[in-house]
Amino acid sequence: MTFKFPSAYTILFALIAAVAIATHFVPAGQYDRVANPELGRDVPVPGSYQEVEPNPQGFFDVVMAPIAGFYDPGSYEARAIDVALFVLIIGGFLGVVTKTGAIDAGIARAMARLQGREKWMIPILMALFAAGGTIYGMAEESLAFYALIIPVMIAARYDAVTGVAIIMLGAGIGTLGSTINPFATVIASNAAGVPFTDGIVLRFVILFACWLACVVYVMRYAEKVRANPDHSIVADRRESNAAHFLKGRNQGDGAPDFTGKHALILIIFAASFAVMIWGVSVGGWWMAEMSALFIVASIVVGLIDWMGEEEFTSTFVDGARDLLGVALVIGIARGIVVVMDAGNMTDTVLFWAEGAVEGLGEVAFINTMFWLQAGLSFLVPSSSGLAVLTMPIMAPLGDFSGVERSLVVTAYQSASGLVNLINPTFAVVMGGLALGRVPYERWLKFMWPLLLILAVIIMAALSVATML
């Protein structure tokens, strides 16, 4: 009997149980916290760590963690229940649009126009997603694009992994190399007591170098798959993925006709995503507003296609049902942080990290800081949550080692961004892989050489900047 790697649900439940067991052995502790008016949050006070009454988590806590994960915002910008509802509504919206045949006809026309030049979609799309990441920390909202990008990649004779990589690596590298991202760079710089523009040149260098490395890596993989589909790490799922993402498209009957109605629906489709990006980056929107946007867009598309009320509602519900598993993964992933916080582990781990960098030289300090932040990112996947938790403690330590606080901020955001490309506690990773039908262990197999390359680039950039 061959070993089969467990599903995302089993992995996440195992992590919840492991963290719960750890609360029985890791000393419970907390920092004192004070309100920071600029950040609008309570931040830990350096030197105030103390052990507190332990609160080991048991069986009931493990069982309740996924439920609490949906409702407890913790250090996140949105509750998991809000993100999960957004994903379900996106599923309904995509179901309605797919039913009209507009996506199938649009993909067929795009492939005809791009004949022989399909590979250039990869750097262009990754640049667009990276721009979203570096400007406003594109994360949960990227989930809306998987059902749009992956069918195009499969139709271009690539695979689902290529589509997932374009979105997850594109947006992830943008966040890793954040320049003006308010949820990472700005919050961390404020917590560290420095202007967010300090160190921005280095961050642009890291952003471009890491983006270029990712583009080359993904393009090489995609071309290998196109030349020989057996080189795909999801080759055994090729037929089922094609049936899922290109459903309703019968290639044997030739390309579907592209009508004026299809064009109008695709304009509404694209405009919905453009409005979403504007709303998040300029209008102060979040999950509730984005969900409402796609409900309205679904109704508009249904009216254009002149669906009856019964057909529209059943199609919308069927589309939402397709993404129900993704919504569940998002809540379960948040449950890990719920157990860790309830067991008073988080501040203890931060205290240990504080002691690990004291007294180090400049280069040793910044690289140790990078890896400590990487470890903490597994426990606190939210970039803003990690910034508020660690920067008030870690940034002042740079003063004693002669390292500028802006470099500590860059080390933090680079580490957080790197880890969140594979982090199983990050709902965006597990949700994106579920949307792309890519098993987690296959994603790790795809990613590990690239992670080493990116880590070397980041450590080299931090080391050189420290010595200048």
PDB file of N, CA and C in Angstrom, residues 318-405:
ATOM      1  N   ASP A 318     -24.874  26.703  -7.185  1.00  0.00           N
ATOM      2  CA  ASP A 318     -23.964  25.652  -7.635  1.00  0.00           C
ATOM      3  C   ASP A 318     -22.521  26.165  -7.695  1.00  0.00           C
ATOM      4  N   GLY A 319     -22.344  27.400  -8.151  1.00  0.00           N
ATOM      5  CA  GLY A 319     -21.002  27.983  -8.194  1.00  0.00           C
ATOM      6  C   GLY A 319     -20.421  28.164  -6.805  1.00  0.00           C
ATOM      7  N   ALA A 320     -21.229  28.616  -5.861  1.00  0.00           N
ATOM      8  CA  ALA A 320     -20.780  28.767  -4.480  1.00  0.00           C
ATOM      9  C   ALA A 320     -20.420  27.413  -3.886  1.00  0.00           C
ATOM     10  N   ARG A 321     -21.226  26.382  -4.223  1.00  0.00           N
ATOM     11  CA  ARG A 321     -20.967  25.036  -3.702  1.00  0.00           C
ATOM     12  C   ARG A 321     -19.595  24.530  -4.143  1.00  0.00           C
ATOM     13  N   ASP A 322     -19.160  24.894  -5.355  1.00  0.00           N
ATOM     14  CA  ASP A 322     -17.858  24.450  -5.863  1.00  0.00           C
ATOM     15  C   ASP A 322     -16.708  24.945  -4.983  1.00  0.00           C
ATOM     16  N   LEU A 323     -16.887  26.065  -4.308  1.00  0.00           N
ATOM     17  CA  LEU A 323     -15.817  26.649  -3.492  1.00  0.00           C
ATOM     18  C   LEU A 323     -16.055  26.474  -1.995  1.00  0.00           C
ATOM     19  N   LEU A 324     -16.993  25.616  -1.624  1.00  0.00           N
ATOM     20  CA  LEU A 324     -17.270  25.411  -0.204  1.00  0.00           C
ATOM     21  C   LEU A 324     -16.056  24.855   0.527  1.00  0.00           C
ATOM     22  N   GLY A 325     -15.337  23.925  -0.111  1.00  0.00           N
ATOM     23  CA  GLY A 325     -14.138  23.362   0.511  1.00  0.00           C
ATOM     24  C   GLY A 325     -13.084  24.415   0.785  1.00  0.00           C
ATOM     25  N   VAL A 326     -12.945  25.371  -0.132  1.00  0.00           N
ATOM     26  CA  VAL A 326     -11.990  26.458   0.052  1.00  0.00           C
ATOM     27  C   VAL A 326     -12.374  27.300   1.265  1.00  0.00           C
ATOM     28  N   ALA A 327     -13.656  27.597   1.389  1.00  0.00           N
ATOM     29  CA  ALA A 327     -14.123  28.396   2.526  1.00  0.00           C
ATOM     30  C   ALA A 327     -13.834  27.701   3.853  1.00  0.00           C
ATOM     31  N   LEU A 328     -14.005  26.388   3.898  1.00  0.00           N
ATOM     32  CA  LEU A 328     -13.731  25.638   5.122  1.00  0.00           C
ATOM     33  C   LEU A 328     -12.243  25.661   5.464  1.00  0.00           C
ATOM     34  N   VAL A 329     -11.384  25.530   4.462  1.00  0.00           N
ATOM     35  CA  VAL A 329      -9.935  25.561   4.681  1.00  0.00           C
ATOM     36  C   VAL A 329      -9.519  26.874   5.329  1.00  0.00           C
ATOM     37  N   ILE A 330     -10.108  27.971   4.891  1.00  0.00           N
ATOM     38  CA  ILE A 330      -9.746  29.293   5.416  1.00  0.00           C
ATOM     39  C   ILE A 330     -10.020  29.375   6.913  1.00  0.00           C
ATOM     40  N   GLY A 331     -11.170  28.887   7.358  1.00  0.00           N
ATOM     41  CA  GLY A 331     -11.488  28.925   8.782  1.00  0.00           C
ATOM     42  C   GLY A 331     -10.604  28.014   9.597  1.00  0.00           C
ATOM     43  N   ILE A 332     -10.328  26.810   9.085  1.00  0.00           N
ATOM     44  CA  ILE A 332      -9.488  25.864   9.821  1.00  0.00           C
ATOM     45  C   ILE A 332      -8.076  26.417   9.993  1.00  0.00           C
ATOM     46  N   ALA A 333      -7.534  27.052   8.942  1.00  0.00           N
ATOM     47  CA  ALA A 333      -6.184  27.614   9.028  1.00  0.00           C
ATOM     48  C   ALA A 333      -6.082  28.661  10.141  1.00  0.00           C
ATOM     49  N   ARG A 334      -7.113  29.477  10.301  1.00  0.00           N
ATOM     50  CA  ARG A 334      -7.097  30.485  11.354  1.00  0.00           C
ATOM     51  C   ARG A 334      -7.142  29.856  12.747  1.00  0.00           C
ATOM     52  N   GLY A 335      -7.678  28.626  12.849  1.00  0.00           N
ATOM     53  CA  GLY A 335      -7.792  27.967  14.141  1.00  0.00           C
ATOM     54  C   GLY A 335      -6.451  27.726  14.809  1.00  0.00           C
ATOM     55  N   ILE A 336      -5.376  27.600  14.030  1.00  0.00           N
ATOM     56  CA  ILE A 336      -4.042  27.382  14.591  1.00  0.00           C
ATOM     57  C   ILE A 336      -3.628  28.564  15.459  1.00  0.00           C
ATOM     58  N   VAL A 337      -3.828  29.770  14.945  1.00  0.00           N
ATOM     59  CA  VAL A 337      -3.458  30.980  15.689  1.00  0.00           C
ATOM     60  C   VAL A 337      -4.348  31.135  16.922  1.00  0.00           C
ATOM     61  N   VAL A 338      -5.616  30.742  16.811  1.00  0.00           N
ATOM     62  CA  VAL A 338      -6.536  30.832  17.948  1.00  0.00           C
ATOM     63  C   VAL A 338      -6.012  30.016  19.123  1.00  0.00           C
ATOM     64  N   VAL A 339      -5.578  28.777  18.866  1.00  0.00           N
ATOM     65  CA  VAL A 339      -5.062  27.902  19.928  1.00  0.00           C
ATOM     66  C   VAL A 339      -3.777  28.462  20.517  1.00  0.00           C
ATOM     67  N   MET A 340      -2.893  28.949  19.664  1.00  0.00           N
ATOM     68  CA  MET A 340      -1.620  29.483  20.138  1.00  0.00           C
ATOM     69  C   MET A 340      -1.822  30.703  21.031  1.00  0.00           C
ATOM     70  N   ASP A 341      -2.694  31.607  20.639  1.00  0.00           N
ATOM     71  CA  ASP A 341      -2.955  32.797  21.446  1.00  0.00           C
ATOM     72  C   ASP A 341      -3.638  32.431  22.764  1.00  0.00           C
ATOM     73  N   ALA A 342      -4.599  31.518  22.687  1.00  0.00           N
ATOM     74  CA  ALA A 342      -5.309  31.117  23.904  1.00  0.00           C
ATOM     75  C   ALA A 342      -4.380  30.440  24.897  1.00  0.00           C
ATOM     76  N   GLY A 343      -3.354  29.746  24.396  1.00  0.00           N
ATOM     77  CA  GLY A 343      -2.386  29.084  25.268  1.00  0.00           C
ATOM     78  C   GLY A 343      -1.271  29.983  25.738  1.00  0.00           C
ATOM     79  N   ASN A 344      -1.334  31.289  25.432  1.00  0.00           N
ATOM     80  CA  ASN A 344      -0.328  32.277  25.864  1.00  0.00           C
ATOM     81  C   ASN A 344       1.085  31.900  25.406  1.00  0.00           C
ATOM     82  N   MET A 345       1.192  31.365  24.179  1.00  0.00           N
ATOM     83  CA  MET A 345       2.485  30.981  23.618  1.00  0.00           C
ATOM     84  C   MET A 345       3.150  32.085  22.821  1.00  0.00           C
ATOM     85  N   THR A 346       2.366  32.932  22.188  1.00  0.00           N
ATOM     86  CA  THR A 346       2.892  33.863  21.199  1.00  0.00           C
ATOM     87  C   THR A 346       3.965  34.772  21.785  1.00  0.00           C
ATOM     88  N   ASP A 347       3.682  35.399  22.910  1.00  0.00           N
ATOM     89  CA  ASP A 347       4.641  36.322  23.513  1.00  0.00           C
ATOM     90  C   ASP A 347       5.881  35.611  24.025  1.00  0.00           C
ATOM     91  N   THR A 348       5.730  34.357  24.445  1.00  0.00           N
ATOM     92  CA  THR A 348       6.891  33.589  24.896  1.00  0.00           C
ATOM     93  C   THR A 348       7.859  33.354  23.744  1.00  0.00           C
ATOM     94  N   VAL A 349       7.330  32.987  22.595  1.00  0.00           N
ATOM     95  CA  VAL A 349       8.184  32.776  21.419  1.00  0.00           C
ATOM     96  C   VAL A 349       8.871  34.082  21.033  1.00  0.00           C
ATOM     97  N   LEU A 350       8.149  35.197  21.117  1.00  0.00           N
ATOM     98  CA  LEU A 350       8.742  36.502  20.820  1.00  0.00           C
ATOM     99  C   LEU A 350       9.865  36.822  21.806  1.00  0.00           C
ATOM    100  N   PHE A 351       9.661  36.495  23.077  1.00  0.00           N
ATOM    101  CA  PHE A 351      10.679  36.745  24.101  1.00  0.00           C
ATOM    102  C   PHE A 351      11.940  35.937  23.814  1.00  0.00           C
ATOM    103  N   TRP A 352      11.783  34.683  23.415  1.00  0.00           N
ATOM    104  CA  TRP A 352      12.944  33.870  23.043  1.00  0.00           C
ATOM    105  C   TRP A 352      13.670  34.470  21.848  1.00  0.00           C
ATOM    106  N   ALA A 353      12.914  34.977  20.867  1.00  0.00           N
ATOM    107  CA  ALA A 353      13.535  35.604  19.701  1.00  0.00           C
ATOM    108  C   ALA A 353      14.302  36.859  20.101  1.00  0.00           C
ATOM    109  N   GLU A 354      13.751  37.615  21.043  1.00  0.00           N
ATOM    110  CA  GLU A 354      14.422  38.826  21.528  1.00  0.00           C
ATOM    111  C   GLU A 354      15.787  38.479  22.103  1.00  0.00           C
ATOM    112  N   GLY A 355      15.859  37.410  22.887  1.00  0.00           N
ATOM    113  CA  GLY A 355      17.133  37.013  23.487  1.00  0.00           C
ATOM    114  C   GLY A 355      18.129  36.488  22.474  1.00  0.00           C
ATOM    115  N   ALA A 356      17.663  35.948  21.345  1.00  0.00           N
ATOM    116  CA  ALA A 356      18.552  35.322  20.363  1.00  0.00           C
ATOM    117  C   ALA A 356      19.397  36.326  19.590  1.00  0.00           C
ATOM    118  N   VAL A 357      18.965  37.583  19.486  1.00  0.00           N
ATOM    119  CA  VAL A 357      19.701  38.563  18.670  1.00  0.00           C
ATOM    120  C   VAL A 357      20.513  39.549  19.504  1.00  0.00           C
ATOM    121  N   GLU A 358      20.403  39.491  20.793  1.00  0.00           N
ATOM    122  CA  GLU A 358      21.119  40.445  21.642  1.00  0.00           C
ATOM    123  C   GLU A 358      22.627  40.203  21.558  1.00  0.00           C
ATOM    124  N   GLY A 359      23.387  41.281  21.349  1.00  0.00           N
ATOM    125  CA  GLY A 359      24.844  41.220  21.367  1.00  0.00           C
ATOM    126  C   GLY A 359      25.497  40.749  20.086  1.00  0.00           C
ATOM    127  N   LEU A 360      24.747  40.545  18.996  1.00  0.00           N
ATOM    128  CA  LEU A 360      25.328  40.081  17.740  1.00  0.00           C
ATOM    129  C   LEU A 360      25.907  41.249  16.944  1.00  0.00           C
ATOM    130  N   GLY A 361      26.885  40.943  16.055  1.00  0.00           N
ATOM    131  CA  GLY A 361      27.423  41.942  15.148  1.00  0.00           C
ATOM    132  C   GLY A 361      26.415  42.309  14.076  1.00  0.00           C
ATOM    133  N   GLU A 362      26.739  43.308  13.253  1.00  0.00           N
ATOM    134  CA  GLU A 362      25.777  43.861  12.307  1.00  0.00           C
ATOM    135  C   GLU A 362      25.222  42.821  11.335  1.00  0.00           C
ATOM    136  N   VAL A 363      26.121  42.134  10.601  1.00  0.00           N
ATOM    137  CA  VAL A 363      25.674  41.176   9.590  1.00  0.00           C
ATOM    138  C   VAL A 363      24.989  39.986  10.251  1.00  0.00           C
ATOM    139  N   ALA A 364      25.576  39.492  11.332  1.00  0.00           N
ATOM    140  CA  ALA A 364      24.960  38.363  12.041  1.00  0.00           C
ATOM    141  C   ALA A 364      23.589  38.760  12.591  1.00  0.00           C
ATOM    142  N   PHE A 365      23.481  39.992  13.078  1.00  0.00           N
ATOM    143  CA  PHE A 365      22.213  40.453  13.646  1.00  0.00           C
ATOM    144  C   PHE A 365      21.114  40.476  12.590  1.00  0.00           C
ATOM    145  N   ILE A 366      21.393  41.079  11.422  1.00  0.00           N
ATOM    146  CA  ILE A 366      20.325  41.265  10.443  1.00  0.00           C
ATOM    147  C   ILE A 366      19.897  39.934   9.831  1.00  0.00           C
ATOM    148  N   ASN A 367      20.848  39.005   9.647  1.00  0.00           N
ATOM    149  CA  ASN A 367      20.475  37.706   9.094  1.00  0.00           C
ATOM    150  C   ASN A 367      19.770  36.827  10.123  1.00  0.00           C
ATOM    151  N   THR A 368      20.205  36.923  11.388  1.00  0.00           N
ATOM    152  CA  THR A 368      19.481  36.209  12.440  1.00  0.00           C
ATOM    153  C   THR A 368      18.077  36.777  12.590  1.00  0.00           C
ATOM    154  N   MET A 369      17.956  38.102  12.492  1.00  0.00           N
ATOM    155  CA  MET A 369      16.635  38.740  12.561  1.00  0.00           C
ATOM    156  C   MET A 369      15.731  38.231  11.436  1.00  0.00           C
ATOM    157  N   PHE A 370      16.296  38.096  10.243  1.00  0.00           N
ATOM    158  CA  PHE A 370      15.524  37.609   9.101  1.00  0.00           C
ATOM    159  C   PHE A 370      14.961  36.221   9.388  1.00  0.00           C
ATOM    160  N   TRP A 371      15.791  35.312   9.893  1.00  0.00           N
ATOM    161  CA  TRP A 371      15.324  33.947  10.124  1.00  0.00           C
ATOM    162  C   TRP A 371      14.402  33.851  11.331  1.00  0.00           C
ATOM    163  N   LEU A 372      14.621  34.696  12.344  1.00  0.00           N
ATOM    164  CA  LEU A 372      13.687  34.721  13.467  1.00  0.00           C
ATOM    165  C   LEU A 372      12.306  35.197  13.016  1.00  0.00           C
ATOM    166  N   GLN A 373      12.293  36.218  12.179  1.00  0.00           N
ATOM    167  CA  GLN A 373      11.015  36.707  11.659  1.00  0.00           C
ATOM    168  C   GLN A 373      10.351  35.654  10.773  1.00  0.00           C
ATOM    169  N   ALA A 374      11.160  34.888  10.056  1.00  0.00           N
ATOM    170  CA  ALA A 374      10.595  33.811   9.239  1.00  0.00           C
ATOM    171  C   ALA A 374       9.899  32.778  10.130  1.00  0.00           C
ATOM    172  N   GLY A 375      10.554  32.413  11.233  1.00  0.00           N
ATOM    173  CA  GLY A 375       9.936  31.473  12.162  1.00  0.00           C
ATOM    174  C   GLY A 375       8.666  32.014  12.780  1.00  0.00           C
ATOM    175  N   LEU A 376       8.688  33.282  13.177  1.00  0.00           N
ATOM    176  CA  LEU A 376       7.500  33.903  13.765  1.00  0.00           C
ATOM    177  C   LEU A 376       6.364  34.014  12.753  1.00  0.00           C
ATOM    178  N   SER A 377       6.723  34.128  11.470  1.00  0.00           N
ATOM    179  CA  SER A 377       5.695  34.255  10.433  1.00  0.00           C
ATOM    180  C   SER A 377       4.838  33.005  10.323  1.00  0.00           C
ATOM    181  N   PHE A 378       5.420  31.837  10.630  1.00  0.00           N
ATOM    182  CA  PHE A 378       4.617  30.620  10.628  1.00  0.00           C
ATOM    183  C   PHE A 378       3.525  30.689  11.689  1.00  0.00           C
ATOM    184  N   LEU A 379       3.847  31.341  12.809  1.00  0.00           N
ATOM    185  CA  LEU A 379       2.890  31.435  13.904  1.00  0.00           C
ATOM    186  C   LEU A 379       1.932  32.601  13.726  1.00  0.00           C
ATOM    187  N   VAL A 380       2.406  33.694  13.101  1.00  0.00           N
ATOM    188  CA  VAL A 380       1.581  34.890  12.891  1.00  0.00           C
ATOM    189  C   VAL A 380       1.646  35.244  11.403  1.00  0.00           C
ATOM    190  N   PRO A 381       0.826  34.615  10.567  1.00  0.00           N
ATOM    191  CA  PRO A 381       0.919  34.833   9.117  1.00  0.00           C
ATOM    192  C   PRO A 381       0.462  36.211   8.653  1.00  0.00           C
ATOM    193  N   SER A 382      -0.292  36.936   9.477  1.00  0.00           N
ATOM    194  CA  SER A 382      -0.734  38.280   9.109  1.00  0.00           C
ATOM    195  C   SER A 382       0.457  39.236   9.138  1.00  0.00           C
ATOM    196  N   SER A 383       0.727  39.908   8.016  1.00  0.00           N
ATOM    197  CA  SER A 383       1.869  40.832   7.962  1.00  0.00           C
ATOM    198  C   SER A 383       1.695  41.992   8.930  1.00  0.00           C
ATOM    199  N   SER A 384       0.488  42.533   9.018  1.00  0.00           N
ATOM    200  CA  SER A 384       0.255  43.641   9.940  1.00  0.00           C
ATOM    201  C   SER A 384       0.302  43.162  11.389  1.00  0.00           C
ATOM    202  N   GLY A 385      -0.256  41.968  11.655  1.00  0.00           N
ATOM    203  CA  GLY A 385      -0.212  41.423  13.001  1.00  0.00           C
ATOM    204  C   GLY A 385       1.207  41.168  13.462  1.00  0.00           C
ATOM    205  N   LEU A 386       2.056  40.627  12.568  1.00  0.00           N
ATOM    206  CA  LEU A 386       3.454  40.371  12.911  1.00  0.00           C
ATOM    207  C   LEU A 386       4.208  41.675  13.149  1.00  0.00           C
ATOM    208  N   ALA A 387       3.901  42.697  12.352  1.00  0.00           N
ATOM    209  CA  ALA A 387       4.556  44.000  12.526  1.00  0.00           C
ATOM    210  C   ALA A 387       4.247  44.595  13.892  1.00  0.00           C
ATOM    211  N   VAL A 388       2.976  44.591  14.269  1.00  0.00           N
ATOM    212  CA  VAL A 388       2.569  45.169  15.552  1.00  0.00           C
ATOM    213  C   VAL A 388       3.143  44.365  16.707  1.00  0.00           C
ATOM    214  N   LEU A 389       3.247  43.048  16.533  1.00  0.00           N
ATOM    215  CA  LEU A 389       3.752  42.192  17.602  1.00  0.00           C
ATOM    216  C   LEU A 389       5.255  42.347  17.810  1.00  0.00           C
ATOM    217  N   THR A 390       6.028  42.369  16.699  1.00  0.00           N
ATOM    218  CA  THR A 390       7.488  42.261  16.826  1.00  0.00           C
ATOM    219  C   THR A 390       8.257  43.571  16.738  1.00  0.00           C
ATOM    220  N   MET A 391       7.797  44.526  15.934  1.00  0.00           N
ATOM    221  CA  MET A 391       8.608  45.717  15.710  1.00  0.00           C
ATOM    222  C   MET A 391       8.865  46.550  16.971  1.00  0.00           C
ATOM    223  N   PRO A 392       7.899  46.739  17.877  1.00  0.00           N
ATOM    224  CA  PRO A 392       8.217  47.499  19.089  1.00  0.00           C
ATOM    225  C   PRO A 392       9.302  46.844  19.941  1.00  0.00           C
ATOM    226  N   ILE A 393       9.467  45.519  19.808  1.00  0.00           N
ATOM    227  CA  ILE A 393      10.477  44.799  20.582  1.00  0.00           C
ATOM    228  C   ILE A 393      11.780  44.688  19.799  1.00  0.00           C
ATOM    229  N   MET A 394      11.711  44.290  18.542  1.00  0.00           N
ATOM    230  CA  MET A 394      12.892  43.955  17.749  1.00  0.00           C
ATOM    231  C   MET A 394      13.623  45.166  17.172  1.00  0.00           C
ATOM    232  N   ALA A 395      12.880  46.183  16.728  1.00  0.00           N
ATOM    233  CA  ALA A 395      13.532  47.332  16.076  1.00  0.00           C
ATOM    234  C   ALA A 395      14.526  48.040  17.000  1.00  0.00           C
ATOM    235  N   PRO A 396      14.195  48.308  18.273  1.00  0.00           N
ATOM    236  CA  PRO A 396      15.182  48.969  19.148  1.00  0.00           C
ATOM    237  C   PRO A 396      16.441  48.145  19.385  1.00  0.00           C
ATOM    238  N   LEU A 397      16.352  46.807  19.246  1.00  0.00           N
ATOM    239  CA  LEU A 397      17.544  45.978  19.439  1.00  0.00           C
ATOM    240  C   LEU A 397      18.594  46.255  18.375  1.00  0.00           C
ATOM    241  N   GLY A 398      18.143  46.728  17.200  1.00  0.00           N
ATOM    242  CA  GLY A 398      19.107  47.072  16.165  1.00  0.00           C
ATOM    243  C   GLY A 398      20.037  48.200  16.573  1.00  0.00           C
ATOM    244  N   ASP A 399      19.559  49.095  17.420  1.00  0.00           N
ATOM    245  CA  ASP A 399      20.393  50.213  17.870  1.00  0.00           C
ATOM    246  C   ASP A 399      21.651  49.715  18.565  1.00  0.00           C
ATOM    247  N   PHE A 400      21.540  48.631  19.341  1.00  0.00           N
ATOM    248  CA  PHE A 400      22.677  48.114  20.111  1.00  0.00           C
ATOM    249  C   PHE A 400      23.679  47.379  19.232  1.00  0.00           C
ATOM    250  N   SER A 401      23.231  46.922  18.062  1.00  0.00           N
ATOM    251  CA  SER A 401      24.127  46.224  17.138  1.00  0.00           C
ATOM    252  C   SER A 401      24.580  47.111  15.994  1.00  0.00           C
ATOM    253  N   GLY A 402      24.184  48.385  16.009  1.00  0.00           N
ATOM    254  CA  GLY A 402      24.573  49.312  14.959  1.00  0.00           C
ATOM    255  C   GLY A 402      23.848  49.101  13.654  1.00  0.00           C
ATOM    256  N   VAL A 403      22.661  48.527  13.700  1.00  0.00           N
ATOM    257  CA  VAL A 403      21.857  48.257  12.493  1.00  0.00           C
ATOM    258  C   VAL A 403      20.682  49.223  12.461  1.00  0.00           C
ATOM    259  N   GLU A 404      20.495  49.880  11.318  1.00  0.00           N
ATOM    260  CA  GLU A 404      19.392  50.834  11.192  1.00  0.00           C
ATOM    261  C   GLU A 404      18.047  50.132  11.358  1.00  0.00           C
ATOM    262  N   ARG A 405      17.119  50.832  11.991  1.00  0.00           N
ATOM    263  CA  ARG A 405      15.800  50.242  12.221  1.00  0.00           C
ATOM    264  C   ARG A 405      15.069  49.954  10.907  1.00  0.00           C
TER     265      ARG A 405
END
